[in-house]
CSV table of C-alpha atoms in Angstrom, one decimal:
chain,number,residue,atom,x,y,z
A,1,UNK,CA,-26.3,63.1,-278.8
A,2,UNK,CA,-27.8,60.2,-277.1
A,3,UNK,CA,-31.3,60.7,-276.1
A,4,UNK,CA,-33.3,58.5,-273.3
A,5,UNK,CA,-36.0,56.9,-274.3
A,6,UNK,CA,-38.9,54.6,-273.0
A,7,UNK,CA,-39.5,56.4,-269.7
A,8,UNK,CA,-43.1,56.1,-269.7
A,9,UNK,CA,-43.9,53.0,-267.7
A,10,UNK,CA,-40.9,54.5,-265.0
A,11,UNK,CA,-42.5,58.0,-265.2
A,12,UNK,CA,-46.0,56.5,-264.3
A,13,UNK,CA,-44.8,53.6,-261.8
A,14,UNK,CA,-46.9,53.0,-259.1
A,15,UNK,CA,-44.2,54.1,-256.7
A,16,UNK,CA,-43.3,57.4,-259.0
A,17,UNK,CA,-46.7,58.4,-259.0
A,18,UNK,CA,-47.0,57.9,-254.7
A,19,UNK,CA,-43.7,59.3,-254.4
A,20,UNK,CA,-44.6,62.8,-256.4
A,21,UNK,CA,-47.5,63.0,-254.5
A,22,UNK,CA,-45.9,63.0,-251.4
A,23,UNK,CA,-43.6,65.8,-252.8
A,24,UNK,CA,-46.9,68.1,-253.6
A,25,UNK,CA,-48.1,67.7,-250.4
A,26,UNK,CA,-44.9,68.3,-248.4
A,27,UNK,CA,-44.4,71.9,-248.5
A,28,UNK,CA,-47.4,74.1,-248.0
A,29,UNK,CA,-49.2,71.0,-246.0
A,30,UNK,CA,-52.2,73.4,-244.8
A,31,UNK,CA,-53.3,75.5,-247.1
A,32,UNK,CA,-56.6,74.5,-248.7
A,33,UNK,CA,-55.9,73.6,-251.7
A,34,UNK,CA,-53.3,70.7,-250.0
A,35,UNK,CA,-55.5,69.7,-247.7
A,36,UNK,CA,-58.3,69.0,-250.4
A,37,UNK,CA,-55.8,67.2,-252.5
A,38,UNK,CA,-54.6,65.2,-249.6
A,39,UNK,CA,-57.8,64.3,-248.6
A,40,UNK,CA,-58.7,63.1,-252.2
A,41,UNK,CA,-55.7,61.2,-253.0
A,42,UNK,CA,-56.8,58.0,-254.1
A,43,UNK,CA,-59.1,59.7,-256.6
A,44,UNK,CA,-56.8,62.2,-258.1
A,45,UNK,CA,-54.1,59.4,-258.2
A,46,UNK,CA,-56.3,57.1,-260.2
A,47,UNK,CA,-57.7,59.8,-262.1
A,48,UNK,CA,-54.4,61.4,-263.1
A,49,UNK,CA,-52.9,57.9,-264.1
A,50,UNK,CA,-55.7,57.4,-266.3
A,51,UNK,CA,-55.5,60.5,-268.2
A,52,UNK,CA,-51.8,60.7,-268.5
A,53,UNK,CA,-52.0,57.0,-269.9
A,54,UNK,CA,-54.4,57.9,-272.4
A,55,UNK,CA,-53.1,61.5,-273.4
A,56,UNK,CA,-56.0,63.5,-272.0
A,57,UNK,CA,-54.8,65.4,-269.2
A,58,UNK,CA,-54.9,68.9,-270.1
A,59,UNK,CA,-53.9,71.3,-266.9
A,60,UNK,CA,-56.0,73.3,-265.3
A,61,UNK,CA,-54.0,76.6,-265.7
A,62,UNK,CA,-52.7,79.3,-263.1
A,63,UNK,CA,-53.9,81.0,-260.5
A,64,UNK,CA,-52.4,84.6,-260.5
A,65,UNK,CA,-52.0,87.1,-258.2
A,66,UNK,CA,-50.0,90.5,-257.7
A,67,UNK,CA,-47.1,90.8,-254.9
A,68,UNK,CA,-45.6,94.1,-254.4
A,69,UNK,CA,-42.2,93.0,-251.9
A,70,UNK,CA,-39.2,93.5,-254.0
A,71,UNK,CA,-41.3,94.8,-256.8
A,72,UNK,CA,-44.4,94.9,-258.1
A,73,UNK,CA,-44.9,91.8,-260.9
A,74,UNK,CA,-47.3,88.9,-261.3
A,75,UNK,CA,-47.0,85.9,-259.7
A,76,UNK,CA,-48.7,82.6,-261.8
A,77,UNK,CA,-49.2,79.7,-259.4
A,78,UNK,CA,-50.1,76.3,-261.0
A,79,UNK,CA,-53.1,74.9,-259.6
A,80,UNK,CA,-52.3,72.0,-257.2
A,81,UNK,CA,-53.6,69.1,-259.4
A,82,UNK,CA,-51.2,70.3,-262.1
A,83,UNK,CA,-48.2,70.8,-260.3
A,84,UNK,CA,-48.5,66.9,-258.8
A,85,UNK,CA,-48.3,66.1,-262.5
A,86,UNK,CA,-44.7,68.8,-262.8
A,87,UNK,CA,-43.3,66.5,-259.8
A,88,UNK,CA,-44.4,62.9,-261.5
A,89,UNK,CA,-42.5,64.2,-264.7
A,90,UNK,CA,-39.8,65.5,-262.7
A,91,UNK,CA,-38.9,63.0,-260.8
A,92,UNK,CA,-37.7,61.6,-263.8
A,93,UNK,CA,-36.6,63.9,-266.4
A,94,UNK,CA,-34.7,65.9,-263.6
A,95,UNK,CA,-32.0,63.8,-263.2
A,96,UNK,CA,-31.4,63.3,-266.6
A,97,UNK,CA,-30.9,67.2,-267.4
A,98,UNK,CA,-29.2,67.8,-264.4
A,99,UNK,CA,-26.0,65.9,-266.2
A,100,UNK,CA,-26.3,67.8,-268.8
A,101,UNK,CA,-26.3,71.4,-267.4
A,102,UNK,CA,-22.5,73.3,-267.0
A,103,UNK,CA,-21.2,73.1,-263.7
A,104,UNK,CA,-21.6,76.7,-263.0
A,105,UNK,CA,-25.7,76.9,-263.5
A,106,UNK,CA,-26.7,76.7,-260.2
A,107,UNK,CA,-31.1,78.1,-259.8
A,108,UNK,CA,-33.2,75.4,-259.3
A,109,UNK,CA,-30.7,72.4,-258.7
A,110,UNK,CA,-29.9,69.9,-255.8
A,111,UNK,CA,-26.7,71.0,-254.2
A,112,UNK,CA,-26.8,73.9,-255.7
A,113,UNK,CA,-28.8,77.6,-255.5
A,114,UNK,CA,-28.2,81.1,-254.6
A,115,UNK,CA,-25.6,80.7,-251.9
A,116,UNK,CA,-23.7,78.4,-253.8
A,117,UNK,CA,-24.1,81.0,-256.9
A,118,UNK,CA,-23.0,84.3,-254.5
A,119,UNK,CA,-20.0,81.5,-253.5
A,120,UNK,CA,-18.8,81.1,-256.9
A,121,UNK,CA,-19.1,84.9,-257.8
A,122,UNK,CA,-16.7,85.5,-254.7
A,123,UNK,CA,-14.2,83.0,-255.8
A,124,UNK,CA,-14.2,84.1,-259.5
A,125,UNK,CA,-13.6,87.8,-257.7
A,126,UNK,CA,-11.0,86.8,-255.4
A,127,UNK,CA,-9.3,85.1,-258.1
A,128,UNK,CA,-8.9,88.3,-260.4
A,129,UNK,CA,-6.7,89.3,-257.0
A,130,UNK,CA,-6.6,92.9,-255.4
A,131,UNK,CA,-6.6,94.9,-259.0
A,132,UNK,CA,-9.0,98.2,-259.1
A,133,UNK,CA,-9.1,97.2,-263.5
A,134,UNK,CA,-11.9,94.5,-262.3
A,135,UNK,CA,-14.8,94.1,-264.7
A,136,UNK,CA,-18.3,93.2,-264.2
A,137,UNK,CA,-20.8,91.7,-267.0
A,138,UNK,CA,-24.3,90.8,-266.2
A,139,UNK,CA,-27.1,89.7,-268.4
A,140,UNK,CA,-30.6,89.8,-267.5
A,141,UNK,CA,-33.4,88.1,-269.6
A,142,UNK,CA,-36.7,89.8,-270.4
A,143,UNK,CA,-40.0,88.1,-268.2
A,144,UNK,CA,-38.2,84.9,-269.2
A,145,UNK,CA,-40.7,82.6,-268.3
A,146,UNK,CA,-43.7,84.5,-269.6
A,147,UNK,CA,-41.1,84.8,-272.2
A,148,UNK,CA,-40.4,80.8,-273.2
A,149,UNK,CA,-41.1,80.3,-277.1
A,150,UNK,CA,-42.9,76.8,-276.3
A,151,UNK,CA,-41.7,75.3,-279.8
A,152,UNK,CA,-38.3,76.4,-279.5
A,153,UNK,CA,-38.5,74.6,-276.1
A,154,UNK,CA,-39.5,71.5,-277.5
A,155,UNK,CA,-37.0,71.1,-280.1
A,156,UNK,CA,-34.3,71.3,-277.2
A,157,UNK,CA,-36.2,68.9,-275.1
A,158,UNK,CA,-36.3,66.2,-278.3
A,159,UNK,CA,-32.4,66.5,-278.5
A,160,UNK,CA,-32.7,65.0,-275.4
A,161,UNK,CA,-35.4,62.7,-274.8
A,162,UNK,CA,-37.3,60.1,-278.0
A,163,UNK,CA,-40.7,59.5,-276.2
A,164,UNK,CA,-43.3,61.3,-277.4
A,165,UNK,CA,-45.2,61.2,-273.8
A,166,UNK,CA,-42.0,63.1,-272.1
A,167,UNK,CA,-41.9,65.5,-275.4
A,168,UNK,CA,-45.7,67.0,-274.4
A,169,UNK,CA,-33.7,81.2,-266.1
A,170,UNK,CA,-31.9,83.5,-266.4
A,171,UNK,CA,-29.4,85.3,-264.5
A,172,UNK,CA,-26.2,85.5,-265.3
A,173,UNK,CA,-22.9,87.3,-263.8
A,174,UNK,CA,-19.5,87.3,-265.5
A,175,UNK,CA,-16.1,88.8,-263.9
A,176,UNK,CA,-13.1,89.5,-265.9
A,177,UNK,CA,-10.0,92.6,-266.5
A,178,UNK,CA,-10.4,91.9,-269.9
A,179,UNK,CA,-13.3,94.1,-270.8
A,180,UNK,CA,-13.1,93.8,-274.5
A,181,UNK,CA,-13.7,90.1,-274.1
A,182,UNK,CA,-16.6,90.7,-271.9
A,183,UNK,CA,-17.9,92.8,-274.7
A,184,UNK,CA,-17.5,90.1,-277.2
A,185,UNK,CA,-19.7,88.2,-274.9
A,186,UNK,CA,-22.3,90.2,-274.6
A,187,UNK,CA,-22.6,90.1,-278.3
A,188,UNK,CA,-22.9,86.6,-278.8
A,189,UNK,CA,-25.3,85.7,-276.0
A,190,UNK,CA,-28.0,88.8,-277.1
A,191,UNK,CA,-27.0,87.1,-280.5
A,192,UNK,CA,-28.1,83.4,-279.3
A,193,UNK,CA,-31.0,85.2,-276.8
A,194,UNK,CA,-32.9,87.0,-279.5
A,195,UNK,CA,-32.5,84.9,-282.9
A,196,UNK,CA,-32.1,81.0,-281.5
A,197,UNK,CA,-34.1,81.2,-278.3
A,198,UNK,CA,-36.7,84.0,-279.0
A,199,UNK,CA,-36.3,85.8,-275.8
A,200,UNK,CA,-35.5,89.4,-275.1
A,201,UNK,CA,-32.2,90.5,-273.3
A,202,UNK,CA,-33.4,93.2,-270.0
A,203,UNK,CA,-31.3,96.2,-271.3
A,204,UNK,CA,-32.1,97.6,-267.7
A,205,UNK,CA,-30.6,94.7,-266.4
A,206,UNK,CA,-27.8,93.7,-268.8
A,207,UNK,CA,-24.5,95.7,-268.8
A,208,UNK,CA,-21.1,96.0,-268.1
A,209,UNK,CA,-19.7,97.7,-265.1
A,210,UNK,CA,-16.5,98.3,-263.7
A,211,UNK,CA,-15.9,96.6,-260.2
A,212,UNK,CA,-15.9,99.0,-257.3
A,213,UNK,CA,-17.8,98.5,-253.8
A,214,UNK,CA,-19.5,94.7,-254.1
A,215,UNK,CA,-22.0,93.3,-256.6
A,216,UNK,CA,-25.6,92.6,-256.0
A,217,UNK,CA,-26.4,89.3,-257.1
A,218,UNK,CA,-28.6,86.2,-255.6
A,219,UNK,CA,-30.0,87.8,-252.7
A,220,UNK,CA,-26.7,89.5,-251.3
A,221,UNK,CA,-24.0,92.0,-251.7
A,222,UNK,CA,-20.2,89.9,-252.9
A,223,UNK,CA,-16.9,90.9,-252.2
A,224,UNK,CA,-14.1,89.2,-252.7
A,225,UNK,CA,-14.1,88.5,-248.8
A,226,UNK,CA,-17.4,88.7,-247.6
A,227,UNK,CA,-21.0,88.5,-248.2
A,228,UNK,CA,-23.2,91.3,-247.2
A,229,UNK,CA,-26.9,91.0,-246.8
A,230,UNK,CA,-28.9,93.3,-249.7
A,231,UNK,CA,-30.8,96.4,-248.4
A,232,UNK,CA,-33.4,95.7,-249.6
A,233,UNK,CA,-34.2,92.0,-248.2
A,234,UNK,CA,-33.1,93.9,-244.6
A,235,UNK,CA,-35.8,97.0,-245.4
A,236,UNK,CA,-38.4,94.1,-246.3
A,237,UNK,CA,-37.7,91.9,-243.8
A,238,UNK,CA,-37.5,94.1,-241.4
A,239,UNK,CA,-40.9,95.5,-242.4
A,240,UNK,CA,-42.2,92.1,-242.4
A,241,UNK,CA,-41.4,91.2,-239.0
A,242,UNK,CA,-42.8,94.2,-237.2
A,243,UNK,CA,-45.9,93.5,-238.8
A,244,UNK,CA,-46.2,90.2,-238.3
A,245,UNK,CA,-44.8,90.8,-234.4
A,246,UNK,CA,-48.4,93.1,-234.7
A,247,UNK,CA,-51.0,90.5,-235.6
A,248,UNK,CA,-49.4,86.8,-236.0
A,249,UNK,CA,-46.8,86.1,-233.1
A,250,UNK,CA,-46.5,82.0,-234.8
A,251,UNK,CA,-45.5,83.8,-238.0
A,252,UNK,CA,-43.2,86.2,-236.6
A,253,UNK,CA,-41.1,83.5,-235.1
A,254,UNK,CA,-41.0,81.6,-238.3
A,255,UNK,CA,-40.2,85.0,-239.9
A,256,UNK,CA,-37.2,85.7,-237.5
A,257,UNK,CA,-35.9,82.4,-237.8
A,258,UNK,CA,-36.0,82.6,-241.7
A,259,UNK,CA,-33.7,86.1,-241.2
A,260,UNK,CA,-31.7,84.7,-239.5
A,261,UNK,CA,-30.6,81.8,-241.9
A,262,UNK,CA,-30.5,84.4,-244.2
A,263,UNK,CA,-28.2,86.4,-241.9
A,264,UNK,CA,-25.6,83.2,-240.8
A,265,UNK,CA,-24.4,83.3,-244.4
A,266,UNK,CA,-22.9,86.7,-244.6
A,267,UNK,CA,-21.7,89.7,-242.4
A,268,UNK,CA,-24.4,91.6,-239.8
A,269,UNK,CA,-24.8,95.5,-240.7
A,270,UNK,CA,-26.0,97.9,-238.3
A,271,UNK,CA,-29.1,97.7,-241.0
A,272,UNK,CA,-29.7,94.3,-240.1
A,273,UNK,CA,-29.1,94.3,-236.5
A,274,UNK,CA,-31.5,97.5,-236.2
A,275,UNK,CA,-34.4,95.1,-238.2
A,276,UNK,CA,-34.2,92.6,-235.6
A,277,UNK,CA,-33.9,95.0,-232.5
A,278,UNK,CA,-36.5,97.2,-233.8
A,279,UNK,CA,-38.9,94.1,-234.8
């Protein structure tokens, strides 16, 4: 496998550098934290150069917080200096992956994400035609990225990149009528989970189903035909906006208009119309 090498002097280029800081800044443009960083640029800049250069930067660490909308779980938010360096490296490195992933991972990629995924899903389904012996296999890993063996990680990244300075998810949903072959699967990716990559499978999560009314996936419900929104994000949402409709009538619009992008993917439900009518 051929590996890239001598990206350091591209990854810390003058116009990298400006171009991730503009990046940083562009969502969440007025919360504190941006605002400071904005407003310190030229010294974070230099600073961050310098220490990257030299090997010192070390990051500052997370900031973490509870949220209870779907679920309750912790949420670990890098502080702001440190995630300027993620989007310097990024920039980068990003590209490079990005070849290398299969065609059908879709979190976290331009031109991809979780409409394209529910897409897919529906055109694997349709495919399989109108039979009721329809299969469903989905996988689930365990807190994956409080999860990530950090050596393990770094012996993929150095199949893929030689400089040392560069060296410093999962949800997955299978259809099929075959079910035996989805078991055989199932066995060889808790195999590769749990003794190559050190993670544990969500046996909650993980299982084989038959195919009956829909499958929840990405943020909505598939059928072969149509995309429903999930209950839940309609309870939430719905929730959400009477609050907001309450004490923050700026939010509230943003709030609606954020529903209903959600909503001009897939089919309205008397659930979703009553959110909005009710909001």
């Amino acid at each position: 496998m051929k590996r890239a090498k001598h990206l350091e002097d591209k990854i810390l280029s003058y116009e990298n550098v400006i171009a991730a800081f503009e990046d940083t800044t562009r969502k969440m443009r007025y919360k504190p934290s941006m605002l400071w960083l904005k407003s310190h640029m030229e010294e974070v800049i230099i600073d961050t150069m310098d220490r990257l250069r030299d090997r010192t930067w070390k990051p500052v660490g997370f900031h973490e917080f509870m949220i209870r909308e779907p679920k309750l779980r912790k949420i670990s938010a890098p502080a702001v200096t440190d995630r300027f360096v993620h989007h310097i490296l990024c920039r980068v490195i990003e590209p490079i992956l990005d070849k290398k992933f299969i065609d059908t991972s879709y979190a976290c990629r331009k031109g991809k994400g979780m409409l394209s995924a529910c897409k897919r899903v529906q055109h694997n389904l349709k495919s399989l035609g109108d039979s009721n012996d329809i299969y469903v296999y989905r996988i689930d890993i365990r807190k994956f990225f409080h999860s990530i063996d950090h050596e393990v990680l770094k012996r993929i990244m150095r199949r893929h990149f030689a400089d040392d300075f560069v060296l410093w998810l999962l949800d997955v949903i299978i259809v099929s009528k075959d079910r035996e072959e989805l078991t055989f699967l199932d066995r060889k990716a808790r195999a590769y989970i749990e003794n190559v990559l050190h993670l544990q499978v969500n046996k909650k999560k993980t299982h084989i189903t038959r195919y009956l009314h829909g499958i929840d996936f990405a943020g909505y419900r598939i059928t072969p035909w149509r995309l429903y929104p999930r209950k839940r994000n309609v309870k939430a949402a719905g929730k959400r906006l009477r609050k907001l409709r309450r004490t923050n009538v700026p939010k509230y619009e943003a709030s609606m208009q954020s529903f209903l992008g959600y909503m001009k993917h897939c089919a309205w439900t008397s659930n979703a119309t009553r959110a909005i009518m009710v909001a």
